[in-house]
XYZ file of C-alpha atoms in Angstrom:
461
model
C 13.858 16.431 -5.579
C 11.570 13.793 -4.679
C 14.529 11.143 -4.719
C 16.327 13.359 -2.018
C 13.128 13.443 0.306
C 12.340 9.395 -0.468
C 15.628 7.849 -0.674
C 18.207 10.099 0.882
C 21.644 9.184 1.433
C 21.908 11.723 4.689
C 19.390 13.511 7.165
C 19.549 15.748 9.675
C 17.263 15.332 12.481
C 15.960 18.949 13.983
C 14.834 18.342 17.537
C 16.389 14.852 18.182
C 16.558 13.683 22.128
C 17.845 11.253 24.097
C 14.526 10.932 25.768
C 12.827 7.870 25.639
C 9.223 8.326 24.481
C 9.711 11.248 23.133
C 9.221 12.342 19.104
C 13.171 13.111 18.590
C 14.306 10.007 20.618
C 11.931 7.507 18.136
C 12.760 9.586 15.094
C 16.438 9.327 15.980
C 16.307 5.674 16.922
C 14.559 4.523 13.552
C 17.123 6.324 11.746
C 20.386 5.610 13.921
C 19.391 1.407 14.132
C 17.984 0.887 10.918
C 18.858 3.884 8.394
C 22.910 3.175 7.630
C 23.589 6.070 6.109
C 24.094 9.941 7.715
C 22.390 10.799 10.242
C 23.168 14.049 12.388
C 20.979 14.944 15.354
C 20.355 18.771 15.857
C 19.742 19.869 19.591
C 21.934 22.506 21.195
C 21.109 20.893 24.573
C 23.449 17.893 24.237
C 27.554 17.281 22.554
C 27.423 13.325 22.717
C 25.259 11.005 24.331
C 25.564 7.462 24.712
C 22.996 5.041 22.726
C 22.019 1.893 21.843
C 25.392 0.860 22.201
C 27.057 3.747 20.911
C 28.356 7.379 21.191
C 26.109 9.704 19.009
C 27.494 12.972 18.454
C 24.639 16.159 18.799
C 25.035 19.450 16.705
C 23.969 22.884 18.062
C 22.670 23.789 14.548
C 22.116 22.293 10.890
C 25.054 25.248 9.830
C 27.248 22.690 12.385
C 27.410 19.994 10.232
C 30.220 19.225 8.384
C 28.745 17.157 5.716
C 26.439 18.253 2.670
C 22.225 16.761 3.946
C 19.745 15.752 1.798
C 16.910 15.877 3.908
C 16.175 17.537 7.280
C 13.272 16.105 9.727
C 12.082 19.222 11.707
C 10.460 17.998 15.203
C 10.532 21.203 17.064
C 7.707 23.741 18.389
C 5.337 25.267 15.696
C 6.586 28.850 16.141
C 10.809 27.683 15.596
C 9.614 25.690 12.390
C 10.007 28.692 9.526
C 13.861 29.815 11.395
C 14.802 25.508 11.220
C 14.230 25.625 7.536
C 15.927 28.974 6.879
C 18.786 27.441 8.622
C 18.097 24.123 5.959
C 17.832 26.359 2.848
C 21.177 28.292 3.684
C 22.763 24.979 4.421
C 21.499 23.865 0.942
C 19.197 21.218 1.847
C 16.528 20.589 -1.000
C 13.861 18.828 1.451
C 12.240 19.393 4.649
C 10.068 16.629 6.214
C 8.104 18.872 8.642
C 6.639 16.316 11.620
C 5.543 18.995 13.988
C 1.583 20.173 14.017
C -0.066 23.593 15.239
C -0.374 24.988 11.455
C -3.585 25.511 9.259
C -4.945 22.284 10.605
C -5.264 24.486 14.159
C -6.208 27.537 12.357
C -2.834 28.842 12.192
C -2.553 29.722 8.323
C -0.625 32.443 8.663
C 2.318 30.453 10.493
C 1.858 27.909 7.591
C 2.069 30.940 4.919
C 5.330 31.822 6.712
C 6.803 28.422 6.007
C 5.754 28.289 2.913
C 7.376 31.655 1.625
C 11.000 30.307 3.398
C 10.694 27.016 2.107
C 9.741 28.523 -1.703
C 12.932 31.489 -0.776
C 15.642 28.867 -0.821
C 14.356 25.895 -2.903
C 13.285 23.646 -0.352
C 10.763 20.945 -1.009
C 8.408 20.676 1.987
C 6.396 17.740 3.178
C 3.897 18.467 5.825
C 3.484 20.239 8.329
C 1.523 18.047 10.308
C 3.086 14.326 9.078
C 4.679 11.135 9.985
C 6.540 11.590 6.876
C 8.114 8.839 4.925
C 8.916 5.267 5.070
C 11.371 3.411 2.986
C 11.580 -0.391 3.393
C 14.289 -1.021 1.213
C 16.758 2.136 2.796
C 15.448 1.992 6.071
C 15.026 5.530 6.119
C 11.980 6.102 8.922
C 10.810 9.103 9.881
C 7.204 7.715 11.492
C 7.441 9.153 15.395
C 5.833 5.841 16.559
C 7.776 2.813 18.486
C 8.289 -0.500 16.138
C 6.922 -2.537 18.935
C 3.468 -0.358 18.653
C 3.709 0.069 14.955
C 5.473 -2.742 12.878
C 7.565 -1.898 10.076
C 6.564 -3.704 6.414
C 9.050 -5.558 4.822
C 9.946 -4.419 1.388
C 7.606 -5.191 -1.670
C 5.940 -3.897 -4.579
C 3.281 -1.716 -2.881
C 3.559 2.107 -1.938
C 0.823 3.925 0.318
C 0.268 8.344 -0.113
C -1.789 8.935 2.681
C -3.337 11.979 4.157
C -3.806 11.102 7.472
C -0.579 10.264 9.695
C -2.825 7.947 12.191
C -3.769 5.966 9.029
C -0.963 5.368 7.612
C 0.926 4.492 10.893
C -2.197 1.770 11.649
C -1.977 0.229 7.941
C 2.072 0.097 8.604
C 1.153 -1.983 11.805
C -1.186 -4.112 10.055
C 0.911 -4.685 6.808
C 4.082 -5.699 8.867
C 1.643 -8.509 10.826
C 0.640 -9.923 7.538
C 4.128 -9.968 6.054
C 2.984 -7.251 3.581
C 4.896 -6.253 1.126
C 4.965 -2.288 1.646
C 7.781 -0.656 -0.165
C 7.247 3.132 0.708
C 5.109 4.830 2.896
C 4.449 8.353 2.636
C 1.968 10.843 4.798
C 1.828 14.290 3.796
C 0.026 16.190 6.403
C -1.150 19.483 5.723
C 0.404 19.904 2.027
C 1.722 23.095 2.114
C 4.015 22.056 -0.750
C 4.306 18.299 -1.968
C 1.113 16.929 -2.999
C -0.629 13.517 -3.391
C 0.285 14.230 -7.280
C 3.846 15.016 -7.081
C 3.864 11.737 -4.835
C 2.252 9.772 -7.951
C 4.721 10.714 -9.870
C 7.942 9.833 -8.021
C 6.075 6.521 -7.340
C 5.057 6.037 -11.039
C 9.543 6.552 -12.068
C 10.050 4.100 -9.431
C 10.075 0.303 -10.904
C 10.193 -0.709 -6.957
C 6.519 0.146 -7.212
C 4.136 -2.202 -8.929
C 1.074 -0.990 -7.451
C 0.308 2.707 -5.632
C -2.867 3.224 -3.075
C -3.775 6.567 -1.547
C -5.484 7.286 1.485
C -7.391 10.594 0.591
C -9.784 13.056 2.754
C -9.862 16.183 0.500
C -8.099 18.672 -1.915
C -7.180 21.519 -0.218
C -6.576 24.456 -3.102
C -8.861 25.328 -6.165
C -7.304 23.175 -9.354
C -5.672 20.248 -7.683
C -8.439 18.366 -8.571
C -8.250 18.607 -12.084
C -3.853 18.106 -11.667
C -4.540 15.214 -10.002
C -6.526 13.992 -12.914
C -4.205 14.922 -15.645
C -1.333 12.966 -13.789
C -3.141 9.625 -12.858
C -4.769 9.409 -15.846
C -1.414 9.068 -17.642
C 0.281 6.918 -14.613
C -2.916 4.065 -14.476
C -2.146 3.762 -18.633
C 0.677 1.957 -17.103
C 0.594 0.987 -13.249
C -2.234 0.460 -10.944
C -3.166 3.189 -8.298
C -6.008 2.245 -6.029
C -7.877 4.868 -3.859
C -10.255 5.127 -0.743
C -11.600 8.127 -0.209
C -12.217 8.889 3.584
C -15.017 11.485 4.528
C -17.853 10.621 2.421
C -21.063 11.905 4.501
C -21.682 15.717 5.592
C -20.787 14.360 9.166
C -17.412 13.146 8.077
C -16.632 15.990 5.657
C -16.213 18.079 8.775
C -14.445 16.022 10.525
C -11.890 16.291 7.594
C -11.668 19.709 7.325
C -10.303 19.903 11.436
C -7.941 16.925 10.612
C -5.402 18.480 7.628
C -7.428 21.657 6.637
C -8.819 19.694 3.792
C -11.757 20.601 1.583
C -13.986 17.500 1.736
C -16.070 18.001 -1.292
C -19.003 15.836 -2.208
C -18.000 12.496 -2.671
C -19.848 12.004 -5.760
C -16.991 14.499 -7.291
C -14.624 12.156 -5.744
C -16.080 8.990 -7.384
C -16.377 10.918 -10.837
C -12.773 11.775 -10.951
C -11.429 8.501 -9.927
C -13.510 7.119 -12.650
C -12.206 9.612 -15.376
C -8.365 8.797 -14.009
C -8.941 5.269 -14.540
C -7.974 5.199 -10.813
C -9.365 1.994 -8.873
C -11.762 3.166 -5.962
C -12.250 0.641 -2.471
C -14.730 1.129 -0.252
C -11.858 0.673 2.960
C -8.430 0.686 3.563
C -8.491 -3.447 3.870
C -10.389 -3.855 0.603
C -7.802 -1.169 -0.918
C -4.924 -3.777 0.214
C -6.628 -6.660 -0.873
C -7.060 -5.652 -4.227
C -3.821 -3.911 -4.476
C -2.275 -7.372 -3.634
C -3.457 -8.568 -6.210
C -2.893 -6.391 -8.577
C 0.730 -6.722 -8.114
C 0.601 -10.531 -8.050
C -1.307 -11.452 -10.837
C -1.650 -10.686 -14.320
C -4.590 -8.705 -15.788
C -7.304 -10.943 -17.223
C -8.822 -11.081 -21.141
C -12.166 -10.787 -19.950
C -14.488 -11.705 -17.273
C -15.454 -15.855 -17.384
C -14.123 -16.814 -13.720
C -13.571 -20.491 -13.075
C -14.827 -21.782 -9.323
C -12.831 -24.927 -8.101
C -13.689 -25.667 -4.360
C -13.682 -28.487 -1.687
C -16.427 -26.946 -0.124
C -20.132 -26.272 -1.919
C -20.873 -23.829 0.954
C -17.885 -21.514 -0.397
C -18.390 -22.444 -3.394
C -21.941 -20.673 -3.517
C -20.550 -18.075 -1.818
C -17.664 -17.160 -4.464
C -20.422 -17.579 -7.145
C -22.719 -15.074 -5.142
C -19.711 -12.511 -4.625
C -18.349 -12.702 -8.376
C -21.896 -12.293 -9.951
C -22.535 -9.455 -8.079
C -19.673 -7.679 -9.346
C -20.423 -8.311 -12.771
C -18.437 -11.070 -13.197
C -19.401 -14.061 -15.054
C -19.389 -17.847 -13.647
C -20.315 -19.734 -16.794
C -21.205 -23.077 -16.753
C -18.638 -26.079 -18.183
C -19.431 -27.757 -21.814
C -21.286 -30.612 -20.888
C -18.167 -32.567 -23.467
C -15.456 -31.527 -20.860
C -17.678 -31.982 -18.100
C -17.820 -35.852 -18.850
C -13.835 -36.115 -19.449
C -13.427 -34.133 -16.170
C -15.751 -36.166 -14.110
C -13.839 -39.678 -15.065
C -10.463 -38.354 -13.340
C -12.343 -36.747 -10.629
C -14.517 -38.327 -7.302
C -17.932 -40.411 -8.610
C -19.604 -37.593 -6.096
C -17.845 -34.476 -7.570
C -20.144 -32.030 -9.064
C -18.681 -30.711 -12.345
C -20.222 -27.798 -13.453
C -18.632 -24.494 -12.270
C -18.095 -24.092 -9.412
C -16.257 -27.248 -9.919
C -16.639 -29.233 -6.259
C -14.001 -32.086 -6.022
C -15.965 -32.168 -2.517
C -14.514 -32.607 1.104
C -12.912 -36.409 0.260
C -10.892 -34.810 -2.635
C -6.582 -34.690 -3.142
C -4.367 -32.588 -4.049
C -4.400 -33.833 -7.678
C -7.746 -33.681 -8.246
C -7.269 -29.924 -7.564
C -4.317 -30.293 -10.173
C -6.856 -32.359 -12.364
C -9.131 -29.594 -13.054
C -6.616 -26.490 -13.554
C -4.819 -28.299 -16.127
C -7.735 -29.231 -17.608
C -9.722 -25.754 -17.725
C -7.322 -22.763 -17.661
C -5.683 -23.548 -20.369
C -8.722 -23.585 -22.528
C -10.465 -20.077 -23.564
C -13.582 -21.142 -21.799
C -11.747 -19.205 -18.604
C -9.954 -16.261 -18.080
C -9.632 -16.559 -14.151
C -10.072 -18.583 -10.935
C -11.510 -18.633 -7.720
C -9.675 -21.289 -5.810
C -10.997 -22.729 -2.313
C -8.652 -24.730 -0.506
C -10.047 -25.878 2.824
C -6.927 -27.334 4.231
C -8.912 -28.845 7.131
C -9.764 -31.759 4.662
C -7.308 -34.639 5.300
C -6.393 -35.495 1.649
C -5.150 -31.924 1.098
C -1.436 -31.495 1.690
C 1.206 -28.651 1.480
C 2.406 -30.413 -2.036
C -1.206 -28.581 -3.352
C 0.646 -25.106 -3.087
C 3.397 -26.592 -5.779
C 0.103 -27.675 -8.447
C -1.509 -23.932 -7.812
C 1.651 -22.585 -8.424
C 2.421 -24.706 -11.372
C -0.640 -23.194 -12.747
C 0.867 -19.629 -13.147
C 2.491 -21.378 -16.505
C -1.240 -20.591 -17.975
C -0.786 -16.732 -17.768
C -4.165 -16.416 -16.177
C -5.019 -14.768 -12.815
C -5.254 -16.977 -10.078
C -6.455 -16.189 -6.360
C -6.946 -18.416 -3.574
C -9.635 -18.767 -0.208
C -7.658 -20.448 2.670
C -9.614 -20.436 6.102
C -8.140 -21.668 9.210
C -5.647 -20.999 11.658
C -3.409 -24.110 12.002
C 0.049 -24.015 11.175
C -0.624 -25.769 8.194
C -3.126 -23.304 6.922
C -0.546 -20.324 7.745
C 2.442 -22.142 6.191
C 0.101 -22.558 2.698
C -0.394 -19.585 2.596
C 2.982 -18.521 3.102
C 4.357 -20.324 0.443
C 1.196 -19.308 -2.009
C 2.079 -15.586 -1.482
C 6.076 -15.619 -1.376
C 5.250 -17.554 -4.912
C 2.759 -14.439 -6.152
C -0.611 -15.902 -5.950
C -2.663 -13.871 -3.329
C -4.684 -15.829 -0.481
C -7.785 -14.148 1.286
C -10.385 -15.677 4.089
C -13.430 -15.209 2.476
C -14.562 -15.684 -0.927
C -16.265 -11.657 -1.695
C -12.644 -10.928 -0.662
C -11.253 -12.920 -3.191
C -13.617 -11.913 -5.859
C -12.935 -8.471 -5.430
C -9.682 -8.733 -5.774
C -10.508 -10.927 -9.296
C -12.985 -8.190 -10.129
C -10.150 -4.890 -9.486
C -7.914 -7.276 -11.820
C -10.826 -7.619 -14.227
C -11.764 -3.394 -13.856
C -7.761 -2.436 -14.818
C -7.545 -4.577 -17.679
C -10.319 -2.694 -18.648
C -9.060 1.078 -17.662
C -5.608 0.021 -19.823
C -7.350 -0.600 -23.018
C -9.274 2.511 -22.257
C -6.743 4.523 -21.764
């Protein structure tokens, strides 16, 4: 089922207008522009209408269509919402993505429980009410309401986001389509009434498109989906990262969840204890959830803990040192034997001792210099790299040595600073080549240290 309601081959779209600015105009647009397969807009108002360059043909009803519909997008008043989708389940359609709100999360239940009995009548797989629904980079199929020129679309990649909260999920698709993030699938789910953040898991877990899956999550919202939610990411994090942030920690914000999707906030300690027993990664906000998620589909997972520190700047340097020791991560100092070979290659002024400084004067070999000469060794089993390219010896030919250095199977994440072409272009090149970039160093050593934490959930689990 989930295949039909993530990667359809056609849709019909319930409530789809030629009004600009409207819900059923934006749904219809992503779909008609960028979808390529089936689309068939249901509104009894209008036979054919002229857009975006062509003549799009309106049905009165789903039962119009000629053609057999995977999926049907339901935009349409509250109250029409149960008749739509018995008009979808006699049509055969196996999934409903349900965009239109008014439901438990505005007290109605009982309109909810009526959806729910129709949808569970004919077999239809409902997700929502109360959604933006799903987003599928590599089909195009795109059922978020929101303009592209408001909120940017991801290119494809090897992450996928469940999120609770439609707002979210639309702001994170903004900001991962600025940064050239690699967002595969998107999915908010709304109000629940059927498809849950577990089912979700799952699909995501089958699907070898997805290396790494983050959740957005306020709150169960029925007695034992805790404890299902368990069971099934404790089995998928045996074998694929899933990162978490859990919204609505404080009594404050646990109401403020419960008016949102109807969700039972729970204390967050429960939260944290479950996420630990999953083996499920927990971030402390949505950027940090991205950041280490990046790398966790980049990098491999480390043997153990010893992070190497290679900067041209002591100031960052320190800083990296600062950030990885206070996440448990060890910075151990180099054998004063390969200190003295390293320090007759390297600048007279260099200080060799982990961090390793090849100082603001340095080259892009001497960067080259010290990776081939430590990660290969078992004194390391990661590295912190700073590359301030503001320092004139530094040149884009240093991307090629850090990405030479992949050959040593070890993670590897970079701190680039700066807004020059230059530094954007590195960068670029660093992450089309699978070695993540961040602008500060406690960035960068979280991401090391959610590396570190899954190679450690794996052989636990």
């Amino acid at each position: 089922m989930l295949s039909k309601l993530l990667d359809p081959e056609s849709v019909a779209v319930v409530g789809a207008s030629p009004k600009q600015g409207s819900v059923g105009y934006v749904i219809l647009e992503n779909l008609v522009t960028r979808f390529g397969k089936k689309v068939f807009p249901i509104n009894p108002k209008y036979d054919e209408v002229e857009l975006w360059g062509r003549v799009i043909k309106f049905y009165r009803s789903i039962s119009e269509v000629p053609d057999p519909v995977d999926v049907v997008v339901i935009a349409t008043p509250a109250p029409t919402v149960p008749k739509v989708l018995e008009e979808a389940g006699i049509k055969g359609v196996k999934a409903a993505v349900i965009v239109s709100s008014g439901f438990s999360e505005a007290g109605n239940t009982e309109l909810e429980n009526w959806v729910k009995a129709v949808a569970k009548q004919y077999g239809v797989r409902v997700l929502g009410p109360n959604c933006i629904g799903v987003y599928n980079a590599y089909s195009g199929f795109d059922t978020v309401f929101l303009p592209a020129e408001r909120a940017g679309r991801p290119p494809p990649g090897p992450l996928a986001l469940i999120s609770q909260s439609g707002a979210v999920a639309a702001a994170i698709m903004d900001w991962a389509a600025r940064r050239r993030l690699g967002l595969g699938f998107l999915v908010n789910y709304g109000n629940k009434a059927d498809i849950t953040e577990t089912e979700l898991l799952e699909g995501f877990a089958a699907d070898d498109r997805v290396k790494v899956i983050t959740i957005y999550i306020e709150g169960f919202k029925y007695p034992g989906e805790a404890r299902q939610f368990l069971e099934t990411a404790k089995k998928i994090a045996a074998k694929k990262p899933v990162v978490a942030y859990k919204a609505g920690r404080g009594g404050a914000a646990q109401r403020a969840v419960k008016s949102h999707t109807a969700a039972m906030a729970g204390s967050y300690e429960m939260y944290h204890g479950l996420f630990q027993q999953a083996g499920v990664i927990e971030a402390s906000s949505v950027r940090e959830m991205f950041d280490m998620a990046k790398a966790l589909a980049m990098q491999p997972t480390p043997r153990g803990r010893r992070t190497l520190v290679l900067t041209d700047s002591g100031g960052m340097g320190i800083q990296a040192v600062d950030a990885l020791e206070a996440l448990g991560l060890e910075v151990p100092e180099i054998p004063e034997s390969v200190a003295k070979e390293l320090k007759r290659e390297l600048l007279p002024f260099a200080a060799v001792a982990n961090p390793v400084d090849v100082t603001g004067s340095t080259t892009d070999e001497h960067y080259k210099i010290v990776l081939d000469a430590l990660l290969p060794t078992p004194l390391f089993d990661m590295a912190l790299v700073v590359t301030l390219m503001q320092v004139p010896g530094l040149t884009k030919n240093l991307a090629d040595y850090l990405i030479d250095a992949k050959k040593y199977g070890k993670p590897i994440v970079v701190v680039n600073f700066g807004g020059s072409e230059l530094v954007q272009r590195f960068e670029e090149v660093l992450e089309g080549n699978g070695i993540p970039v961040y602008p500060t160093p406690d960035r960068a050593a979280k991401a090391l240290w959610a590396l570190y934490k899954y190679g450690e959930i794996r052989k636990r689990l």
